[in-house]
Tab-separated table of C-alpha atoms in Angstrom:
chain	number	residue	atom	x	y	z
K	1	UNK	CA	-0.294	0.000	-0.337
K	2	UNK	CA	1.518	3.182	-0.908
K	3	UNK	CA	2.944	5.645	1.898
K	4	UNK	CA	1.857	3.212	4.853
K	5	UNK	CA	1.607	5.051	8.252
K	6	UNK	CA	4.833	4.017	9.188
K	7	UNK	CA	6.730	6.037	6.728
K	8	UNK	CA	5.086	9.256	8.479
K	9	UNK	CA	6.708	11.332	10.947
K	10	UNK	CA	5.154	13.482	13.567
K	11	UNK	CA	5.135	17.300	13.201
K	12	UNK	CA	8.349	19.022	14.424
K	13	UNK	CA	6.741	21.172	17.094
K	14	UNK	CA	3.820	20.536	19.161
K	15	UNK	CA	1.579	22.487	21.564
K	16	UNK	CA	-0.668	20.859	23.999
K	17	UNK	CA	-4.537	22.007	22.541
K	18	UNK	CA	-6.109	22.133	26.426
K	19	UNK	CA	-8.861	19.987	24.992
K	20	UNK	CA	-8.835	16.458	26.404
K	21	UNK	CA	-9.837	14.449	23.181
K	22	UNK	CA	-7.539	16.584	21.116
K	23	UNK	CA	-4.397	16.622	23.056
K	24	UNK	CA	-1.138	17.990	21.401
K	25	UNK	CA	-1.391	19.679	18.285
K	26	UNK	CA	1.296	21.007	15.545
K	27	UNK	CA	2.193	24.230	16.748
K	28	UNK	CA	1.060	25.786	13.651
K	29	UNK	CA	-2.612	24.829	13.901
K	30	UNK	CA	-5.447	27.195	15.592
K	31	UNK	CA	-8.162	26.679	17.862
K	32	UNK	CA	-11.775	28.017	17.023
K	33	UNK	CA	-14.712	27.500	18.611
K	34	UNK	CA	-17.398	25.411	16.560
K	35	UNK	CA	-19.548	28.366	16.016
K	36	UNK	CA	-16.956	30.677	14.823
K	37	UNK	CA	-16.412	28.634	11.593
K	38	UNK	CA	-19.733	27.361	11.156
K	39	UNK	CA	-23.089	28.947	10.939
K	40	UNK	CA	-26.093	27.092	11.181
K	41	UNK	CA	-29.103	27.299	8.476
K	42	UNK	CA	-32.508	27.000	8.947
K	43	UNK	CA	-34.045	27.415	5.270
K	44	UNK	CA	-37.431	26.290	5.222
K	45	UNK	CA	-40.060	26.541	2.268
K	46	UNK	CA	-38.941	24.657	-0.400
K	47	UNK	CA	-41.282	21.615	-0.902
K	48	UNK	CA	-40.242	21.261	-4.793
K	49	UNK	CA	-36.344	20.404	-3.479
K	50	UNK	CA	-35.552	16.229	-3.761
K	51	UNK	CA	-35.937	14.441	-0.411
K	52	UNK	CA	-32.562	13.960	1.393
K	53	UNK	CA	-31.801	10.749	3.975
K	54	UNK	CA	-28.441	11.424	6.422
K	55	UNK	CA	-26.664	8.275	6.424
K	56	UNK	CA	-23.345	7.223	8.537
K	57	UNK	CA	-21.032	6.298	5.604
K	58	UNK	CA	-22.301	7.837	2.506
K	59	UNK	CA	-23.013	11.372	4.081
K	60	UNK	CA	-26.332	13.330	3.046
K	61	UNK	CA	-27.552	11.671	-0.097
K	62	UNK	CA	-31.030	11.536	-2.327
K	63	UNK	CA	-33.591	9.213	-0.523
K	64	UNK	CA	-34.054	7.848	-4.122
K	65	UNK	CA	-30.402	7.027	-4.033
K	66	UNK	CA	-30.541	4.680	-1.214
K	67	UNK	CA	-32.197	1.268	-1.258
K	68	UNK	CA	-33.045	0.850	2.487
K	69	UNK	CA	-36.197	1.138	4.014
K	70	UNK	CA	-37.285	4.599	5.294
K	71	UNK	CA	-39.970	6.616	6.590
K	72	UNK	CA	-40.675	9.027	3.767
K	73	UNK	CA	-42.007	12.544	4.632
K	74	UNK	CA	-44.668	13.051	2.473
K	75	UNK	CA	-46.716	15.760	3.960
K	76	UNK	CA	-45.621	19.370	4.989
K	77	UNK	CA	-42.633	19.069	2.786
K	78	UNK	CA	-42.248	22.850	3.423
K	79	UNK	CA	-41.469	22.067	6.902
K	80	UNK	CA	-38.050	20.394	5.910
K	81	UNK	CA	-35.094	22.053	5.976
K	82	UNK	CA	-32.902	23.344	2.984
K	83	UNK	CA	-29.389	21.655	2.675
K	84	UNK	CA	-26.815	22.557	0.178
K	85	UNK	CA	-24.056	20.403	-1.176
K	86	UNK	CA	-21.084	20.665	1.257
K	87	UNK	CA	-23.435	21.582	4.038
K	88	UNK	CA	-22.850	19.452	7.413
K	89	UNK	CA	-25.982	17.849	8.970
K	90	UNK	CA	-26.191	16.930	12.804
K	91	UNK	CA	-28.925	13.939	12.515
K	92	UNK	CA	-30.552	11.963	15.148
K	93	UNK	CA	-27.599	9.437	15.277
K	94	UNK	CA	-24.478	11.658	14.905
K	95	UNK	CA	-23.598	10.846	18.251
K	96	UNK	CA	-23.127	7.448	17.326
K	97	UNK	CA	-21.402	7.916	13.980
K	98	UNK	CA	-20.554	11.603	13.486
K	99	UNK	CA	-21.862	14.927	11.732
K	100	UNK	CA	-22.678	14.277	7.973
K	101	UNK	CA	-21.255	15.843	4.950
K	102	UNK	CA	-24.185	16.586	2.370
K	103	UNK	CA	-23.312	15.397	-1.203
K	104	UNK	CA	-26.456	16.638	-2.723
K	105	UNK	CA	-28.840	19.453	-2.543
K	106	UNK	CA	-32.251	18.918	-0.913
K	107	UNK	CA	-34.613	18.687	1.980
K	108	UNK	CA	-34.174	16.709	5.211
K	109	UNK	CA	-35.944	16.487	8.729
K	110	UNK	CA	-36.569	19.253	10.635
K	111	UNK	CA	-35.345	17.818	13.899
K	112	UNK	CA	-31.446	17.965	11.879
K	113	UNK	CA	-29.129	20.710	12.656
K	114	UNK	CA	-27.901	22.189	9.404
K	115	UNK	CA	-24.238	23.717	9.308
K	116	UNK	CA	-22.082	25.624	6.886
K	117	UNK	CA	-18.693	27.049	6.972
K	118	UNK	CA	-18.103	30.905	7.520
K	119	UNK	CA	-14.725	31.393	7.660
K	120	UNK	CA	-12.325	30.128	4.666
K	121	UNK	CA	-12.190	26.595	5.629
K	122	UNK	CA	-11.681	23.222	3.518
K	123	UNK	CA	-14.697	21.395	3.594
K	124	UNK	CA	-12.922	18.166	3.048
K	125	UNK	CA	-10.673	18.764	5.989
K	126	UNK	CA	-14.298	19.140	8.328
K	127	UNK	CA	-15.382	16.314	6.721
K	128	UNK	CA	-12.995	13.801	7.579
K	129	UNK	CA	-12.454	15.650	11.141
K	130	UNK	CA	-16.215	14.860	11.634
K	131	UNK	CA	-16.403	11.328	11.186
K	132	UNK	CA	-12.531	10.310	12.940
K	133	UNK	CA	-12.965	8.132	15.763
K	134	UNK	CA	-11.632	10.619	18.691
K	135	UNK	CA	-14.229	13.395	17.377
K	136	UNK	CA	-17.164	10.991	17.508
K	137	UNK	CA	-16.466	9.620	20.954
K	138	UNK	CA	-16.001	13.552	22.070
K	139	UNK	CA	-19.933	13.783	20.907
K	140	UNK	CA	-21.137	11.808	23.655
K	141	UNK	CA	-20.245	14.959	26.114
K	142	UNK	CA	-23.107	16.864	24.150
K	143	UNK	CA	-25.715	14.156	24.136
K	144	UNK	CA	-29.100	14.883	25.551
K	145	UNK	CA	-32.049	12.442	26.277
K	146	UNK	CA	-32.180	8.744	27.385
K	147	UNK	CA	-32.257	5.740	24.767
K	148	UNK	CA	-34.009	6.455	21.456
K	149	UNK	CA	-34.653	10.153	22.141
K	150	UNK	CA	-31.041	10.845	22.434
K	151	UNK	CA	-29.693	13.674	20.436
K	152	UNK	CA	-26.883	16.234	20.002
K	153	UNK	CA	-27.503	19.438	21.930
K	154	UNK	CA	-25.961	21.693	19.652
K	155	UNK	CA	-25.910	24.756	21.588
K	156	UNK	CA	-23.305	23.153	23.698
K	157	UNK	CA	-21.737	21.866	21.093
K	158	UNK	CA	-21.202	25.316	19.243
K	159	UNK	CA	-19.173	26.240	22.099
K	160	UNK	CA	-16.559	23.525	21.788
K	161	UNK	CA	-13.012	23.485	20.230
K	162	UNK	CA	-11.975	22.348	16.838
K	163	UNK	CA	-8.483	22.538	15.482
K	164	UNK	CA	-7.752	24.482	12.430
K	165	UNK	CA	-4.542	24.062	10.548
K	166	UNK	CA	-3.282	26.277	7.946
K	167	UNK	CA	-5.623	26.131	4.624
K	168	UNK	CA	-2.114	24.587	2.443
K	169	UNK	CA	-2.601	21.734	5.344
K	170	UNK	CA	-5.389	21.290	5.301
K	171	UNK	CA	-5.248	20.518	1.584
K	172	UNK	CA	-2.502	18.285	2.193
K	173	UNK	CA	-4.579	16.032	4.830
K	174	UNK	CA	-7.500	16.062	2.521
K	175	UNK	CA	-5.556	14.681	-0.463
K	176	UNK	CA	-3.576	12.224	1.403
K	177	UNK	CA	-6.579	10.638	3.175
K	178	UNK	CA	-9.118	10.656	-0.167
K	179	UNK	CA	-5.934	8.836	-1.552
K	180	UNK	CA	-5.569	6.315	1.670
K	181	UNK	CA	-9.280	5.799	1.562
K	182	UNK	CA	-9.546	5.071	-1.756
K	183	UNK	CA	-6.821	2.562	-1.500
K	184	UNK	CA	-7.727	0.871	1.377
K	185	UNK	CA	-11.662	0.580	0.161
K	186	UNK	CA	-9.889	-1.430	-2.794
K	187	UNK	CA	-8.102	-3.806	-0.999
K	188	UNK	CA	-11.411	-4.187	1.498
K	189	UNK	CA	-13.974	-4.708	-1.942
K	190	UNK	CA	-11.343	-7.392	-2.958
K	191	UNK	CA	-11.538	-9.358	-0.112
K	192	UNK	CA	-15.330	-9.002	0.065
K	193	UNK	CA	-15.471	-10.420	-3.485
K	194	UNK	CA	-13.427	-13.010	-2.598
K	195	UNK	CA	-15.707	-13.733	0.820
K	196	UNK	CA	-18.929	-13.699	-1.471
K	197	UNK	CA	-17.317	-15.868	-4.008
K	198	UNK	CA	-16.550	-18.232	-0.859
K	199	UNK	CA	-20.488	-18.355	0.121
K	200	UNK	CA	-21.562	-18.988	-3.323
K	201	UNK	CA	-19.532	-21.824	-3.617
K	202	UNK	CA	-20.821	-23.130	0.285
K	203	UNK	CA	-24.135	-22.641	-0.943
K	204	UNK	CA	-23.799	-24.988	-4.115
K	205	UNK	CA	-22.617	-27.532	-2.102
K	206	UNK	CA	-25.514	-27.400	0.545
K	207	UNK	CA	-28.182	-27.347	-1.983
K	208	UNK	CA	-26.536	-30.225	-3.822
K	209	UNK	CA	-26.780	-32.375	-0.904
K	210	UNK	CA	-30.002	-31.113	0.564
K	211	UNK	CA	-31.841	-31.198	-2.391
K	212	UNK	CA	-30.264	-34.145	-4.251
K	213	UNK	CA	-29.037	-36.551	-1.249
K	214	UNK	CA	-25.724	-37.934	-1.328
K	215	UNK	CA	-26.172	-40.907	-3.313
K	216	UNK	CA	-26.813	-40.093	-7.391
K	217	UNK	CA	-27.716	-43.519	-7.958
K	218	UNK	CA	-30.753	-44.037	-5.560
K	219	UNK	CA	-33.968	-43.669	-7.832
K	220	UNK	CA	-35.695	-40.199	-8.368
K	221	UNK	CA	-38.977	-38.783	-8.200
K	222	UNK	CA	-40.686	-35.275	-8.831
K	223	UNK	CA	-40.486	-33.252	-6.144
K	224	UNK	CA	-43.532	-31.078	-6.854
K	225	UNK	CA	-41.093	-27.731	-6.961
K	226	UNK	CA	-40.380	-26.608	-10.309
K	227	UNK	CA	-37.053	-25.184	-10.325
K	228	UNK	CA	-35.539	-27.930	-8.200
K	229	UNK	CA	-36.664	-31.083	-9.880
K	230	UNK	CA	-36.429	-34.451	-8.816
K	231	UNK	CA	-35.416	-35.748	-5.327
K	232	UNK	CA	-34.700	-39.324	-4.056
K	233	UNK	CA	-37.862	-41.651	-4.357
K	234	UNK	CA	-37.701	-42.234	-0.482
K	235	UNK	CA	-37.911	-38.731	0.791
K	236	UNK	CA	-40.802	-36.976	1.412
K	237	UNK	CA	-42.330	-33.920	0.607
K	238	UNK	CA	-44.705	-32.048	3.045
K	239	UNK	CA	-45.507	-28.830	4.430
K	240	UNK	CA	-43.413	-27.247	7.305
K	241	UNK	CA	-46.059	-27.424	9.871
K	242	UNK	CA	-46.376	-31.087	9.781
K	243	UNK	CA	-43.117	-31.064	11.155
K	244	UNK	CA	-43.420	-28.831	14.090
K	245	UNK	CA	-44.607	-29.118	17.740
K	246	UNK	CA	-44.924	-25.371	17.902
K	247	UNK	CA	-44.994	-22.149	15.667
K	248	UNK	CA	-44.692	-19.175	17.992
K	249	UNK	CA	-44.867	-15.512	17.081
K	250	UNK	CA	-43.581	-12.884	19.227
K	251	UNK	CA	-46.968	-11.074	20.352
K	252	UNK	CA	-44.901	-8.059	21.923
K	253	UNK	CA	-43.962	-4.840	20.636
K	254	UNK	CA	-40.287	-4.168	22.237
K	255	UNK	CA	-38.937	-5.553	25.167
K	256	UNK	CA	-37.530	-2.914	27.748
K	257	UNK	CA	-33.900	-2.607	27.317
K	258	UNK	CA	-31.295	-2.957	30.419
K	259	UNK	CA	-27.738	-2.149	30.497
K	260	UNK	CA	-26.631	-5.792	31.384
K	261	UNK	CA	-28.103	-9.110	32.000
K	262	UNK	CA	-27.950	-12.945	31.229
K	263	UNK	CA	-31.382	-12.563	29.146
K	264	UNK	CA	-31.007	-11.596	25.306
K	265	UNK	CA	-33.718	-10.493	23.410
K	266	UNK	CA	-33.431	-11.501	19.214
K	267	UNK	CA	-33.787	-8.778	16.932
K	268	UNK	CA	-34.048	-9.884	13.197
K	269	UNK	CA	-30.190	-7.957	13.042
K	270	UNK	CA	-29.128	-11.281	14.992
K	271	UNK	CA	-29.987	-13.785	12.639
K	272	UNK	CA	-27.854	-14.040	9.999
K	273	UNK	CA	-27.110	-16.947	7.334
K	274	UNK	CA	-27.618	-19.564	9.718
K	275	UNK	CA	-25.917	-17.884	13.267
K	276	UNK	CA	-27.035	-16.084	15.900
K	277	UNK	CA	-24.865	-13.010	16.275
K	278	UNK	CA	-25.360	-11.325	19.559
K	279	UNK	CA	-24.420	-7.943	18.493
K	280	UNK	CA	-28.046	-8.473	17.062
K	281	UNK	CA	-29.506	-9.018	20.336
K	282	UNK	CA	-29.757	-6.714	23.438
K	283	UNK	CA	-30.103	-7.394	27.262
K	284	UNK	CA	-33.706	-7.332	29.260
K	285	UNK	CA	-34.760	-7.657	32.627
K	286	UNK	CA	-35.523	-10.704	34.234
K	287	UNK	CA	-38.974	-9.506	34.691
K	288	UNK	CA	-39.268	-8.954	30.851
K	289	UNK	CA	-37.935	-12.355	29.947
K	290	UNK	CA	-40.495	-14.275	32.204
K	291	UNK	CA	-43.013	-11.759	30.389
K	292	UNK	CA	-41.873	-12.296	26.984
K	293	UNK	CA	-41.737	-15.836	27.285
K	294	UNK	CA	-44.838	-16.482	28.664
K	295	UNK	CA	-45.935	-18.537	25.580
K	296	UNK	CA	-43.023	-20.546	24.688
K	297	UNK	CA	-39.175	-20.483	26.015
K	298	UNK	CA	-36.807	-20.335	23.273
K	299	UNK	CA	-35.179	-24.035	23.941
K	300	UNK	CA	-31.597	-24.966	22.521
K	301	UNK	CA	-32.444	-27.068	19.089
K	302	UNK	CA	-35.347	-24.780	18.288
K	303	UNK	CA	-35.078	-22.464	15.440
K	304	UNK	CA	-35.394	-18.614	15.081
K	305	UNK	CA	-36.921	-17.429	11.729
K	306	UNK	CA	-37.693	-13.509	10.603
K	307	UNK	CA	-40.591	-12.982	9.137
K	308	UNK	CA	-39.940	-9.544	7.976
K	309	UNK	CA	-36.959	-6.911	7.842
K	310	UNK	CA	-35.042	-9.120	6.492
K	311	UNK	CA	-37.686	-12.294	5.705
K	312	UNK	CA	-35.654	-15.286	5.822
K	313	UNK	CA	-33.126	-15.863	7.805
K	314	UNK	CA	-32.817	-18.599	10.351
K	315	UNK	CA	-30.384	-19.992	12.824
K	316	UNK	CA	-30.746	-22.704	16.033
K	317	UNK	CA	-30.996	-21.816	19.201
K	318	UNK	CA	-27.787	-22.081	21.242
K	319	UNK	CA	-27.420	-23.438	24.713
K	320	UNK	CA	-25.346	-20.634	26.009
K	321	UNK	CA	-27.885	-17.866	26.113
K	322	UNK	CA	-31.384	-17.125	27.786
K	323	UNK	CA	-32.984	-15.888	24.463
K	324	UNK	CA	-36.447	-14.487	23.855
K	325	UNK	CA	-38.158	-13.530	20.850
K	326	UNK	CA	-37.966	-9.767	19.538
K	327	UNK	CA	-40.705	-8.420	17.148
K	328	UNK	CA	-40.707	-10.171	13.263
K	329	UNK	CA	-38.950	-13.105	14.729
K	330	UNK	CA	-40.684	-16.748	15.058
K	331	UNK	CA	-39.874	-19.554	17.201
K	332	UNK	CA	-39.986	-22.794	15.448
K	333	UNK	CA	-40.002	-25.749	17.778
K	334	UNK	CA	-39.361	-29.101	15.821
K	335	UNK	CA	-40.701	-32.747	16.246
K	336	UNK	CA	-36.972	-33.869	16.323
K	337	UNK	CA	-37.961	-37.579	16.204
K	338	UNK	CA	-38.908	-36.440	12.540
K	339	UNK	CA	-36.860	-33.314	11.694
K	340	UNK	CA	-32.512	-32.490	12.615
K	341	UNK	CA	-32.665	-28.560	13.297
K	342	UNK	CA	-29.634	-27.785	11.514
K	343	UNK	CA	-31.251	-29.942	8.374
K	344	UNK	CA	-34.148	-26.990	8.903
K	345	UNK	CA	-31.968	-24.658	8.582
K	346	UNK	CA	-29.927	-25.733	5.577
K	347	UNK	CA	-33.510	-26.119	3.744
K	348	UNK	CA	-34.391	-22.781	4.456
K	349	UNK	CA	-31.725	-21.082	2.790
K	350	UNK	CA	-31.171	-23.708	-0.099
K	351	UNK	CA	-34.349	-26.019	-0.464
K	352	UNK	CA	-38.084	-25.002	-1.470
K	353	UNK	CA	-38.544	-22.073	0.788
K	354	UNK	CA	-35.660	-20.238	-0.451
K	355	UNK	CA	-37.340	-19.599	-3.722
K	356	UNK	CA	-40.519	-18.005	-1.863
K	357	UNK	CA	-37.951	-15.968	0.653
K	358	UNK	CA	-36.010	-14.567	-2.277
K	359	UNK	CA	-39.648	-13.634	-4.080
K	360	UNK	CA	-40.545	-11.773	-0.688
K	361	UNK	CA	-37.303	-10.256	-0.409
K	362	UNK	CA	-37.399	-8.660	-4.073
K	363	UNK	CA	-40.224	-7.037	-3.259
K	364	UNK	CA	-42.552	-9.264	-5.907
K	365	UNK	CA	-44.990	-10.890	-3.812
K	366	UNK	CA	-44.701	-8.860	0.039
K	367	UNK	CA	-41.970	-8.312	2.089
K	368	UNK	CA	-42.886	-9.984	5.071
K	369	UNK	CA	-44.348	-13.450	5.774
K	370	UNK	CA	-47.293	-14.417	7.927
K	371	UNK	CA	-47.844	-17.630	10.082
K	372	UNK	CA	-49.536	-19.381	7.464
K	373	UNK	CA	-47.106	-18.660	4.889
K	374	UNK	CA	-44.218	-19.749	7.268
K	375	UNK	CA	-46.365	-22.740	8.183
K	376	UNK	CA	-47.110	-24.042	4.522
K	377	UNK	CA	-43.723	-23.736	3.238
K	378	UNK	CA	-42.736	-26.972	1.673
K	379	UNK	CA	-39.790	-28.989	2.721
K	380	UNK	CA	-37.898	-32.040	1.782
K	381	UNK	CA	-37.812	-35.136	4.632
K	382	UNK	CA	-35.268	-37.735	4.085
K	383	UNK	CA	-34.977	-40.358	6.951
K	384	UNK	CA	-33.358	-38.918	10.293
K	385	UNK	CA	-30.164	-41.106	9.660
K	386	UNK	CA	-29.917	-39.717	6.017
K	387	UNK	CA	-30.438	-35.972	7.552
K	388	UNK	CA	-27.046	-36.705	10.099
K	389	UNK	CA	-25.176	-38.119	7.142
K	390	UNK	CA	-25.735	-34.826	4.959
K	391	UNK	CA	-25.383	-32.491	7.628
K	392	UNK	CA	-21.899	-34.538	8.341
K	393	UNK	CA	-21.044	-34.047	4.842
K	394	UNK	CA	-22.254	-30.463	4.258
K	395	UNK	CA	-19.924	-29.540	7.628
K	396	UNK	CA	-16.651	-31.587	6.091
K	397	UNK	CA	-17.069	-29.734	2.072
K	398	UNK	CA	-17.640	-26.279	3.647
K	399	UNK	CA	-14.886	-26.188	6.673
K	400	UNK	CA	-12.151	-25.468	4.442
K	401	UNK	CA	-14.181	-22.135	2.987
K	402	UNK	CA	-15.374	-20.976	6.594
K	403	UNK	CA	-11.770	-20.816	7.180
K	404	UNK	CA	-11.140	-18.852	3.993
K	405	UNK	CA	-13.822	-16.471	4.598
K	406	UNK	CA	-12.844	-15.959	8.311
K	407	UNK	CA	-9.318	-15.172	7.547
K	408	UNK	CA	-10.630	-12.392	4.703
K	409	UNK	CA	-13.096	-11.178	7.249
K	410	UNK	CA	-10.348	-10.757	9.475
K	411	UNK	CA	-8.066	-8.898	7.233
K	412	UNK	CA	-11.130	-6.382	6.284
K	413	UNK	CA	-11.715	-5.995	10.048
K	414	UNK	CA	-7.811	-4.946	10.566
K	415	UNK	CA	-7.881	-2.875	7.020
K	416	UNK	CA	-10.798	-0.924	8.700
K	417	UNK	CA	-9.330	-0.446	11.939
K	418	UNK	CA	-6.139	0.689	10.280
K	419	UNK	CA	-8.153	3.428	8.637
K	420	UNK	CA	-9.497	4.574	11.649
K	421	UNK	CA	-6.298	4.889	13.054
K	422	UNK	CA	-4.928	6.243	10.217
K	423	UNK	CA	-7.747	9.169	9.928
K	424	UNK	CA	-7.774	10.075	13.589
K	425	UNK	CA	-3.760	10.246	13.621
K	426	UNK	CA	-4.058	12.984	10.515
K	427	UNK	CA	-6.862	15.066	11.171
K	428	UNK	CA	-5.944	15.471	14.737
K	429	UNK	CA	-2.095	16.294	13.984
K	430	UNK	CA	-0.374	13.532	15.257
K	431	UNK	CA	1.179	12.610	11.936
K	432	UNK	CA	2.704	15.309	9.077
K	433	UNK	CA	1.260	14.357	5.666
K	434	UNK	CA	2.418	16.965	3.787
K	435	UNK	CA	5.666	15.423	1.990
K	436	UNK	CA	3.332	12.272	1.372
K	437	UNK	CA	0.697	14.411	0.129
K	438	UNK	CA	3.057	16.158	-2.425
K	439	UNK	CA	4.214	12.749	-4.116
K	440	UNK	CA	0.308	11.380	-4.552
K	441	UNK	CA	-0.659	10.407	-8.348
K	442	UNK	CA	-3.009	12.612	-10.125
K	443	UNK	CA	-5.666	10.332	-9.021
K	444	UNK	CA	-6.085	11.328	-5.184
K	445	UNK	CA	-7.593	14.326	-7.270
K	446	UNK	CA	-10.359	12.541	-8.115
K	447	UNK	CA	-13.259	12.772	-6.605
K	448	UNK	CA	-14.453	9.697	-4.510
K	449	UNK	CA	-17.256	7.562	-5.962
K	450	UNK	CA	-20.430	6.953	-3.094
K	451	UNK	CA	-19.279	3.286	-3.887
K	452	UNK	CA	-19.371	1.919	0.124
K	453	UNK	CA	-17.900	-1.257	1.386
K	454	UNK	CA	-21.272	-3.408	2.429
K	455	UNK	CA	-22.047	-3.137	6.283
K	456	UNK	CA	-20.392	-6.110	8.379
K	457	UNK	CA	-22.809	-9.196	8.296
K	458	UNK	CA	-24.058	-8.663	11.719
K	459	UNK	CA	-25.506	-5.346	11.082
K	460	UNK	CA	-28.919	-5.241	9.861
K	461	UNK	CA	-30.508	-2.318	7.805
K	462	UNK	CA	-33.677	-2.192	10.157
K	463	UNK	CA	-32.138	-1.996	13.115
K	464	UNK	CA	-28.537	-0.671	13.944
K	465	UNK	CA	-26.618	-0.646	10.337
K	466	UNK	CA	-24.389	2.536	10.225
K	467	UNK	CA	-25.191	2.631	6.382
K	468	UNK	CA	-29.147	2.818	7.198
K	469	UNK	CA	-30.929	6.182	6.583
K	470	UNK	CA	-32.363	7.880	9.893
K	471	UNK	CA	-35.881	7.959	9.712
K	472	UNK	CA	-37.225	11.363	9.846
K	473	UNK	CA	-39.954	13.021	11.556
K	474	UNK	CA	-42.935	14.833	9.638
K	475	UNK	CA	-43.717	18.378	10.136
K	476	UNK	CA	-42.001	19.743	13.565
């Protein structure tokens, strides 16, 4: 990688900034209060402008360019605030991901704070600073409200200090970080393509075994599922409800969250690619757990299925945690004498249910399953001993791919960590990039595309995905 961090040197003369999150800064840098650098814009009455979405990785962009589900503010458009290209937007989640940079002009929620530079400053430098980890961590000092009602108090934030390098240094910082960010993203995208390819190979192995069996010489019969063709003649093709002791829907809205406990609520973000992801769960109280499991307690070997947002993810309930269902999740209690949980998870992702799930996720039918939809899904049922053999075969054949995926994902995590630390050190003056920036190729001056790498697998756009646009309240 060009101009790695270890080749950069610190500035020759540093001074204490007096700002805890900033520490020492180059002696040539100045400190300014936020309100002396940025003016607030509160311009309304532009209903003809396009609607914008504030996102944590792409900045402020047009809603039409963003595919994730949002709450569209289709009435009282005259109350929405005007945002111009180059403005900065404090959104409802900026305390988690930083202040957003506007790439497009349009209108956005009146709950957001719109800022634009009042002094000569390089927009790109502030854009990098406002997304750097030290600055984002510092924003927690200016948060008001609790839990879902948290927001940044700009009146307090406006009095906070910002580092301001001389303009030539700002240009060098922007040039260097744009270049390095572009290079790192290319490495990440290459690794992600590898992960995707390995996942497709793994899926093909699972589908072949789960829908065709392990012995190609066995006589076959029509499956009744056109796109899957034939199945071994001794397999049954039945609806899922015949394999279930119970099918339990979450009847509650939202379980209350607590800071820590042994009881965890599974959201749709917690079910991904056949695995339970703990970052997609949250803790709740013992009292809430007792109420939420009143109808049925998730037990090891049960299967959790998401019926919307997104539809069609599944995982097995592990033995290590006390879980209860969150919204839009369903619990399947199997007749274990007929069906193995891991085989059902494979079947959901590669068997007859996968086609219906794909149609639903693409919006060609509906974007969710009701309980009847789930109960009526067709599944293939080999004898139980054959299910065990297929599971063992799949695990053995896909293990090398899982190892390679884990290595690639670790490398992606390291690249992201490197980028985070590099940005922090450069925008706060811990590393001098002036020489490195001067020697960069012309590519560094090219505008950065909006092609941002995919969010980590454990994140869910409907829940906590950093890429998700923020829901916008309608009116004041």
